Amino acid sequence: MAEPVAHGSTAVSAAGADGTAVLEVRDLTTHYGPVRALDGVSLRADKGRITAVLGANGAGKTTLLRTVSGLIRPARGQVLLDGTEITRAPVESMVGRGMSHVPEGRGVIAELTVDENLRVGALFRGKTPKEEFDRVYELFPRLAERRNQPAHNLSGGERQMLVIGRALLARPRILLLDEPSLGLAPRIVAQIFGLVRQLVDTEGLSVLLVEQNARSALSVADVGVVLNLGRVVVTDSARTLMADEDLRHAYLGF
Amino acid sequence: MQQFITLTVAGAVQGAVYAAFALALVLIWRSTRIVNFAQGAMAAATTFIALALIEAGQSYWVALLVALVSGFVLGAVIERVVIRPVEGGPELNAVIVTLGLFIAIQALVAIVFGNDERAFPPPFDRVGFTVGETNIALTPNNLYTIGGVLVTLVLLIVLFRYTPVGLAMRASAFGQEVARLLGVRVSRMLTLGWALAAVVGAVAGVLIAGEGSSVTPNFMDALIVYGFVAAVLGGLDSPIGAVVGGVALGLLLGYVRGYLGDEVVNLAALVILIVVLLVRPGGLFSSAQARRA
């Protein structure tokens, strides 16, 4: 059983990684009525890294992301983006501040076409150069084929590509991903995680990834944070967590 | 044959007005998932404003413009002040609030403008065209009414399909939380949805008044029933469906009125509503399936 390690730093290197926190969460506590969904959670997501938040169903992973992006008000604690407190900032302002949240269930707007979904993602910027849309279509050729189809025609994998592409159009510094692997075939999961890794390594993007599929998540992440019943159990490098058999059995289910 | 043509024309004109009214209901349903029972009273209020201006000597077109602008303001204010607190709550709360609004606005209109039946001068002739020797039932004002509804529909389609504001409104309607996460100011879009709906309602009110309905505080009451049936017929989510549903309902009820008698028209509307709900609960143009996918 691993001892809880506070903010374990790792030697994993990535393009933009320099050990500065893009996102920092301090002592975050969120209630759902009498239930304490998050109980004093502190963690950080460093620049140019993938930080994976792992844990069983009900551990508080989704609540964490929803509190960070302002969809839920915390009872206590702080959220800092690049050192600036954003704890009670309106949800609508988050993309403008450089944080894109891809919610649970992917958040495709099914009634809109693929192209319209992408354009909604760029609305807040006003005029967005056509090249940026082209780049998303280059990244995901499948989307280009279906750009004028309603998004409800897309497969699960294509939907995940769409929401990641849409989030990228906001040019975020940090991307919050909620269970991107949910309901996808292992091959597609590998493909999507590979792409996220590539974006992080080549463009210095930072990612806070929430996953129940701990094995896949740890294989792509730099740092892992294990959550149980709303509390952080351990924070360490993905490699160390992967090697800790007791911890894996106890909290990660593999 | 002569009677069939006459009924078709009359039905199409009625249908155009139902369509406009259904369009207003659809706009609100799409943005806030509320059936606005106050729509008729709101439209009566704006029609009275137009009528007051005409009686004061202003031109029809000035009166129309003021009615549209006051509809916009009325819709926006009602959404902000009265609807906002019940949004996202139990659906029944919103229904009761709009019913309360309906009674309150109607009473207010009666206090301000009185309860008497008033005539609304039409912008165009209400005497039918003559082709050769025969006088046909279609009047210039009929064409204006149908045209007005079509122009309204086209403008709405252009707004929703081809403008950033329209895209933001659709995103807000179909994926409220996602839209917020993407930086769309959803609450502003909901206000705009109500404002636009009230404008379309104002169009319907002025058009139907110009077709010869006597204007009273409750002159739009029957229309809300037909407008609702038309909207359900077209699928509450679809603006085009609302217009097709409105025209279809107008024609059907026109034939019922002509061939079966005036007294079964309301019954026929009810039967159509029940049949649609039984056979195609999502309406003819529903995107309900898409929403669940």
XYZ file of C-alpha atoms in Angstrom:
547
model
C 0.000 0.000 0.000
C 1.559 3.254 -1.086
C 1.968 6.083 1.349
C 0.144 9.205 0.218
C 2.646 11.412 -1.534
C 1.908 15.088 -1.830
C 2.312 16.475 -5.337
C 4.764 13.891 -6.469
C 6.874 15.364 -9.225
C 8.149 13.143 -11.959
C 11.029 13.013 -14.308
C 8.806 12.513 -17.327
C 9.662 15.100 -19.902
C 7.404 16.672 -22.488
C 7.726 19.577 -24.897
C 6.436 22.367 -22.700
C 6.854 20.741 -19.325
C 8.760 22.952 -16.926
C 7.102 22.033 -13.666
C 4.837 25.071 -13.408
C 1.228 24.451 -12.481
C -1.322 25.559 -15.071
C -4.193 24.508 -12.877
C -4.087 24.262 -9.141
C -6.858 23.027 -6.877
C -6.598 23.723 -3.152
C -8.679 22.079 -0.476
C -11.731 21.837 -2.733
C -14.900 20.672 -0.993
C -18.234 20.214 -2.753
C -21.525 19.053 -1.307
C -24.489 17.452 -3.018
C -27.076 18.137 -0.360
C -25.744 16.342 2.725
C -23.316 14.243 0.680
C -19.745 15.441 0.557
C -18.754 14.606 -3.023
C -15.337 16.273 -2.746
C -13.616 16.470 0.583
C -10.618 18.760 0.705
C -9.124 17.821 -2.664
C -5.798 19.412 -3.585
C -3.980 18.696 -6.818
C -2.170 20.390 -9.644
C -1.939 19.940 -13.385
C 1.466 20.963 -14.703
C 2.249 22.578 -17.989
C 2.887 20.139 -20.835
C 1.752 17.165 -18.813
C -1.172 14.810 -18.694
C -2.475 14.523 -15.174
C -4.890 11.646 -14.748
C -7.458 11.604 -11.959
C -8.436 7.988 -11.296
C -10.856 6.197 -9.081
C -14.012 4.130 -8.977
C -17.480 5.273 -9.881
C -18.589 7.798 -7.265
C -15.067 8.722 -6.231
C -15.797 12.349 -7.157
C -13.922 12.582 -10.453
C -16.682 14.192 -12.483
C -17.647 16.423 -9.574
C -14.058 17.594 -9.458
C -14.079 18.705 -13.096
C -17.523 20.273 -12.786
C -16.429 22.235 -9.752
C -13.217 23.346 -11.417
C -15.052 24.716 -14.450
C -17.699 26.417 -12.337
C -20.722 24.239 -13.124
C -20.921 23.426 -9.410
C -20.120 25.873 -6.643
C -17.694 24.532 -4.055
C -18.424 24.861 -0.361
C -14.774 25.564 0.324
C -11.433 25.770 -1.428
C -9.811 27.460 -4.383
C -9.217 26.879 -8.071
C -6.293 28.712 -9.655
C -5.562 28.975 -13.354
C -2.020 30.175 -14.017
C -1.956 31.494 -10.482
C -5.146 33.528 -10.847
C -8.069 32.529 -8.711
C -11.099 31.504 -10.789
C -13.086 29.717 -8.101
C -16.297 31.679 -8.545
C -15.856 32.891 -12.106
C -18.830 32.240 -14.414
C -18.738 29.025 -16.456
C -19.073 31.022 -19.673
C -15.801 32.837 -18.988
C -13.663 29.706 -18.670
C -12.877 29.115 -22.345
C -11.822 32.743 -22.641
C -9.419 32.180 -19.752
C -7.819 29.238 -21.534
C -9.607 26.283 -19.975
C -11.708 23.929 -22.106
C -13.875 21.319 -20.416
C -15.099 18.338 -22.426
C -17.878 17.019 -20.206
C -18.927 13.493 -19.362
C -20.814 11.873 -22.226
C -18.740 13.987 -24.628
C -21.129 16.903 -25.048
C -21.752 16.710 -28.752
C -24.729 18.869 -29.676
C -26.533 16.153 -31.601
C -28.953 18.413 -33.498
C -26.163 20.516 -34.999
C -23.941 19.378 -37.840
C -20.300 18.506 -37.300
C -19.279 21.839 -38.773
C -21.755 23.761 -36.628
C -20.497 21.998 -33.521
C -17.001 23.182 -34.332
C -18.199 26.713 -35.030
C -19.984 26.874 -31.668
C -16.620 26.067 -30.089
C -15.086 29.102 -31.771
C -18.021 31.498 -31.271
C -16.610 33.214 -28.224
C -13.512 34.254 -30.179
C -15.477 36.173 -32.770
C -13.736 35.735 -36.072
C -11.734 32.520 -36.300
C -9.379 31.922 -39.236
C -10.533 29.196 -41.595
C -7.110 27.530 -41.279
C -7.886 26.576 -37.705
C -10.995 24.689 -38.792
C -8.982 23.075 -41.581
C -6.425 21.966 -39.041
C -9.071 20.160 -36.988
C -10.288 18.432 -40.138
C -6.696 17.460 -40.954
C -6.283 16.065 -37.467
C -9.522 14.111 -37.846
C -10.161 13.252 -41.505
C -13.257 11.287 -40.418
C -14.859 14.538 -39.359
C -14.091 16.174 -42.688
C -16.040 13.431 -44.456
C -19.034 14.097 -42.254
C -18.796 17.839 -41.774
C -22.328 18.587 -42.993
C -24.039 15.682 -41.281
C -25.915 16.094 -38.020
C -23.689 15.034 -35.155
C -26.157 12.379 -33.993
C -25.047 10.302 -36.982
C -21.534 10.010 -35.576
C -20.122 6.935 -33.855
C -18.816 7.194 -30.314
C -15.225 7.529 -31.477
C -16.112 10.203 -34.004
C -18.010 12.095 -31.329
C -14.958 12.035 -29.115
C -12.860 13.356 -31.991
C -15.429 16.087 -32.586
C -15.460 17.327 -29.010
C -11.674 17.285 -28.753
C -11.402 19.143 -32.041
C -14.021 21.605 -30.865
C -12.153 22.158 -27.619
C -8.919 22.768 -29.528
C -10.574 25.548 -31.535
C -10.760 27.495 -28.298
C -6.932 27.316 -28.192
C -6.898 26.189 -24.560
C -3.869 26.057 -22.342
C -5.508 23.312 -20.343
C -7.971 20.706 -21.474
C -10.267 18.952 -18.997
C -11.363 15.576 -20.328
C -14.094 13.627 -18.561
C -14.020 9.865 -19.284
C -13.090 10.057 -22.960
C -12.753 6.250 -23.122
C -16.312 5.562 -21.990
C -18.071 3.163 -24.347
C -15.271 3.113 -26.915
C -13.484 0.084 -28.326
C -9.932 -0.362 -26.956
C -8.466 0.383 -30.379
C -10.285 3.740 -30.549
C -9.313 4.564 -26.959
C -5.659 3.961 -27.822
C -6.003 6.143 -30.899
C -7.576 9.022 -28.981
C -5.155 8.842 -26.079
C -2.290 8.701 -28.566
C -3.550 11.862 -30.187
C -3.913 13.656 -26.852
C -0.355 12.626 -25.995
C 0.840 13.967 -29.325
C -0.865 17.334 -28.758
C 0.685 17.582 -25.321
C 4.172 16.692 -26.565
C 4.190 18.875 -29.657
C 2.147 21.871 -28.594
C 2.704 22.110 -24.880
C -0.966 21.557 -24.122
C -1.774 20.547 -20.559
C -4.453 17.981 -19.806
C -6.409 17.062 -16.724
C -7.880 13.682 -17.568
C -10.546 11.980 -15.506
C -10.810 8.232 -16.126
C -12.301 5.093 -14.715
C -10.244 3.117 -17.191
C -7.122 3.481 -15.082
C -4.911 1.152 -17.084
C -5.313 3.091 -20.329
C -5.123 6.422 -18.551
C -1.899 5.595 -16.713
C -0.326 4.329 -19.907
C -0.654 7.788 -21.429
C -0.473 10.072 -18.372
C 2.561 11.580 -16.668
C 1.038 11.938 -13.244
C -1.778 10.055 -11.567
C -4.025 11.231 -8.761
C -6.115 8.536 -7.105
C -9.413 9.657 -5.681
C -11.552 7.644 -3.285
C -14.825 8.823 -1.762
C -14.002 12.428 -2.511
C -10.495 12.410 -1.072
C -7.089 12.209 -2.683
C -5.518 8.885 -1.693
C -2.232 9.236 -3.509
C -0.495 11.408 -6.063
C 2.507 10.045 -7.888
C 4.070 9.496 -11.270
C 2.020 7.309 -13.559
C 4.870 4.813 -13.722
C 5.053 4.441 -9.963
C 1.306 4.008 -9.654
C 1.322 1.437 -12.427
C 3.980 -0.543 -10.542
C 2.096 -0.506 -7.244
C 0.104 -3.691 -7.353
C -1.618 -3.232 -3.969
C -2.806 0.240 -4.876
C -4.046 -0.936 -8.254
C -6.043 -3.729 -6.673
C -7.418 -1.515 -3.936
C -8.491 1.509 -5.945
C -8.002 1.087 -9.663
C -9.607 -2.262 -10.306
C -6.836 -3.914 -12.303
C -65.424 23.628 -57.186
C -66.032 27.289 -56.556
C -66.693 26.471 -52.899
C -63.560 24.326 -52.676
C -61.405 27.191 -53.938
C -63.039 29.637 -51.571
C -62.495 27.290 -48.622
C -58.909 26.632 -49.654
C -58.117 30.331 -49.786
C -59.785 31.038 -46.465
C -58.106 28.011 -44.908
C -54.681 29.000 -46.171
C -55.021 32.509 -44.752
C -56.194 31.212 -41.388
C -53.434 28.636 -41.551
C -50.802 31.311 -42.134
C -51.867 33.038 -38.933
C -51.906 29.759 -36.995
C -48.443 29.167 -38.408
C -47.133 32.486 -37.140
C -48.565 31.780 -33.753
C -47.216 28.241 -33.705
C -43.829 29.668 -34.678
C -43.857 31.861 -31.586
C -44.676 28.872 -29.377
C -41.920 26.814 -31.011
C -39.317 29.530 -30.455
C -40.017 29.542 -26.743
C -40.311 25.785 -26.516
C -36.962 25.355 -28.240
C -35.111 27.759 -26.022
C -36.685 27.150 -22.623
C -38.871 24.007 -22.889
C -41.885 25.998 -21.772
C -45.261 26.212 -23.495
C -46.095 29.879 -23.203
C -49.808 30.151 -22.469
C -49.434 33.927 -22.174
C -48.540 34.176 -25.866
C -52.074 35.163 -26.873
C -52.406 37.835 -24.217
C -48.972 39.227 -25.109
C -49.957 39.396 -28.760
C -53.233 41.096 -27.830
C -51.276 43.714 -25.890
C -49.018 44.524 -28.826
C -51.979 44.562 -31.233
C -53.711 47.106 -29.001
C -50.580 49.243 -28.994
C -50.603 49.204 -32.803
C -54.327 49.965 -32.877
C -53.932 52.886 -30.482
C -51.283 54.371 -32.763
C -53.446 53.940 -35.857
C -56.394 55.541 -34.093
C -54.090 58.400 -33.119
C -53.419 58.989 -36.799
C -50.175 57.106 -37.350
C -49.735 54.987 -40.455
C -50.237 51.237 -40.371
C -46.544 50.646 -40.963
C -45.404 52.814 -38.073
C -47.933 51.036 -35.874
C -46.670 47.636 -37.047
C -43.076 48.578 -36.320
C -43.923 49.823 -32.841
C -45.913 46.650 -32.165
C -42.904 44.526 -33.136
C -40.504 46.548 -31.011
C -42.833 46.507 -28.021
C -43.234 42.745 -28.500
C -39.451 42.374 -28.368
C -39.219 44.387 -25.159
C -42.221 42.660 -23.606
C -40.812 39.198 -24.353
C -37.365 40.059 -23.013
C -38.700 41.640 -19.833
C -41.075 38.749 -19.130
C -38.273 36.208 -19.557
C -35.888 38.112 -17.308
C -38.328 38.998 -14.560
C -40.972 36.290 -14.458
C -39.647 33.211 -16.253
C -36.000 33.237 -15.158
C -36.794 32.248 -11.547
C -38.730 29.138 -12.640
C -36.366 28.016 -15.403
C -34.791 24.679 -14.658
C -37.369 23.982 -11.950
C -40.309 21.572 -12.191
C -42.087 21.993 -15.525
C -45.441 22.559 -13.891
C -44.157 25.710 -12.175
C -43.401 27.328 -15.499
C -46.792 26.305 -16.896
C -48.569 27.871 -13.944
C -46.488 31.011 -14.224
C -47.376 31.459 -17.897
C -51.059 30.832 -17.087
C -50.840 33.504 -14.399
C -49.159 35.848 -16.852
C -51.922 35.182 -19.341
C -54.578 36.313 -16.847
C -52.547 39.273 -15.601
C -51.682 40.644 -19.053
C -55.217 40.200 -20.317
C -56.584 42.083 -17.299
C -54.011 44.818 -17.751
C -54.896 45.203 -21.427
C -58.578 45.470 -20.506
C -57.817 48.141 -17.914
C -55.687 50.193 -20.294
C -57.583 49.771 -23.579
C -61.078 48.768 -22.441
C -63.165 45.704 -23.163
C -65.049 46.907 -26.235
C -64.747 45.206 -29.594
C -62.639 47.392 -31.841
C -62.071 47.192 -35.574
C -58.526 47.121 -36.925
C -58.078 48.855 -40.286
C -56.401 46.511 -42.802
C -53.372 47.759 -44.743
C -54.779 46.413 -48.023
C -58.165 45.865 -49.585
C -60.371 43.195 -48.112
C -62.425 42.890 -51.295
C -61.600 39.869 -53.441
C -59.814 40.084 -56.772
C -61.953 39.750 -59.847
C -60.907 37.430 -62.633
C -62.997 38.236 -65.710
C -66.548 38.233 -64.436
C -66.094 36.122 -61.307
C -65.086 37.498 -57.990
C -62.698 35.140 -56.222
C -62.353 34.865 -52.499
C -58.689 35.869 -52.394
C -58.148 39.475 -51.311
C -55.034 41.659 -51.501
C -54.938 41.662 -47.726
C -54.954 37.832 -47.749
C -51.831 37.904 -49.871
C -50.258 40.375 -47.472
C -51.062 38.116 -44.495
C -49.629 35.007 -46.137
C -46.633 36.964 -47.382
C -46.018 38.429 -43.941
C -45.887 34.986 -42.370
C -43.584 33.675 -45.098
C -41.219 36.620 -44.716
C -41.165 36.053 -40.952
C -40.334 32.389 -41.501
C -37.574 33.146 -43.988
C -36.027 35.763 -41.703
C -36.034 33.287 -38.820
C -34.450 30.590 -40.963
C -31.740 33.007 -42.094
C -31.143 34.067 -38.506
C -30.877 30.516 -37.188
C -28.939 29.001 -40.086
C -26.569 31.708 -41.193
C -25.715 34.003 -38.304
C -23.466 33.496 -35.267
C -26.281 34.640 -32.966
C -28.587 32.050 -34.507
C -25.958 29.352 -34.022
C -25.496 30.401 -30.404
C -29.272 30.276 -29.901
C -29.521 26.797 -31.366
C -26.564 25.585 -29.317
C -28.174 27.019 -26.194
C -31.495 25.377 -27.012
C -30.112 21.914 -27.709
C -27.179 21.720 -25.348
C -27.457 24.281 -22.620
C -24.629 23.067 -20.429
C -22.278 22.339 -23.313
C -22.974 25.772 -24.774
C -22.053 27.395 -21.470
C -18.829 25.387 -21.330
C -18.059 26.641 -24.831
C -18.469 30.230 -23.699
C -21.951 30.938 -25.065
C -23.942 33.262 -22.827
C -26.906 30.958 -22.653
C -29.065 33.130 -20.408
C -28.810 35.975 -22.897
C -29.829 33.618 -25.693
C -32.891 32.495 -23.725
C -33.948 36.101 -23.268
C -33.464 36.675 -26.973
C -35.554 33.573 -27.712
C -38.470 34.940 -25.714
C -38.076 38.381 -27.250
C -38.116 36.971 -30.793
C -41.107 34.790 -29.967
C -43.018 37.811 -28.733
C -42.134 39.640 -31.958
C -43.503 36.761 -34.010
C -46.580 36.709 -31.760
C -46.990 40.430 -32.409
C -46.845 39.758 -36.165
C -49.582 37.144 -35.778
C -51.753 39.499 -33.728
C -51.518 42.405 -36.148
C -52.069 40.161 -39.168
C -55.146 38.431 -37.790
C -56.585 41.746 -36.607
C -56.071 43.112 -40.119
C -57.998 40.124 -41.494
C -61.093 41.361 -39.727
C -61.055 39.857 -36.253
C -62.512 42.371 -33.872
C -59.849 43.299 -31.372
C -60.588 42.657 -27.691
C -58.253 41.750 -24.823
C -59.077 38.073 -25.368
C -59.301 38.016 -29.159
C -56.199 35.811 -29.405
C -57.486 33.156 -26.992
C -58.885 30.833 -29.647
C -55.703 31.255 -31.604
C -53.530 29.900 -28.845
C -55.452 26.625 -29.036
C -55.066 26.403 -32.807
C -51.488 27.625 -32.665
C -50.702 24.945 -30.114
C -52.333 22.223 -32.226
C -50.364 23.474 -35.238
C -47.124 23.448 -33.274
C -47.734 19.910 -32.024
C -48.677 18.856 -35.550
C -45.326 20.126 -36.800
C -43.362 18.844 -33.821
C -42.779 21.439 -31.128
C -39.101 21.738 -32.014
C -39.305 22.610 -35.672
C -39.990 26.120 -37.047
C -40.673 24.759 -40.521
C -42.886 22.118 -38.975
C -44.830 24.856 -37.188
C -45.541 26.618 -40.469
C -46.492 23.454 -42.332
C -48.568 22.367 -39.331
C -50.278 25.765 -39.220
C -51.201 25.787 -42.893
C -52.313 22.138 -42.778
C -54.497 22.857 -39.755
C -55.937 25.989 -41.381
C -56.872 24.069 -44.521
C -58.324 21.094 -42.614
C -60.401 23.297 -40.354
C -61.461 25.384 -43.355
C -62.858 22.316 -45.111
C -64.503 21.132 -41.901
C -66.129 24.537 -41.497
C -67.320 24.594 -45.108
C -68.505 21.024 -45.554
C -69.501 19.968 -42.035
C -70.422 23.221 -40.344
C -68.988 25.878 -38.068
C -69.981 24.130 -34.875
C -67.671 21.137 -35.307
C -64.489 23.163 -35.990
C -63.253 23.132 -32.405
C -64.075 19.463 -32.101
C -62.113 18.780 -35.284
C -59.084 20.634 -33.905
C -59.236 18.484 -30.800
C -59.548 15.299 -32.848
C -56.503 16.299 -34.927
C -54.527 16.975 -31.753
C -55.423 13.584 -30.278
C -54.701 11.708 -33.498
C -51.289 13.374 -33.855
C -50.396 12.637 -30.261
C -51.438 9.004 -30.677
C -49.914 8.314 -34.065
C -46.903 10.614 -34.201
C -46.354 12.086 -30.750
C -43.188 13.778 -31.968
C -45.064 15.611 -34.706
C -44.507 15.468 -38.437
C -41.088 17.129 -38.315
C -39.852 16.014 -34.953
C -36.215 15.898 -34.055
C -37.131 14.115 -30.828
C -35.355 11.005 -32.017
C -32.212 12.964 -32.637
C -32.405 14.479 -29.190
C -32.385 11.075 -27.548
C -29.618 9.643 -29.680
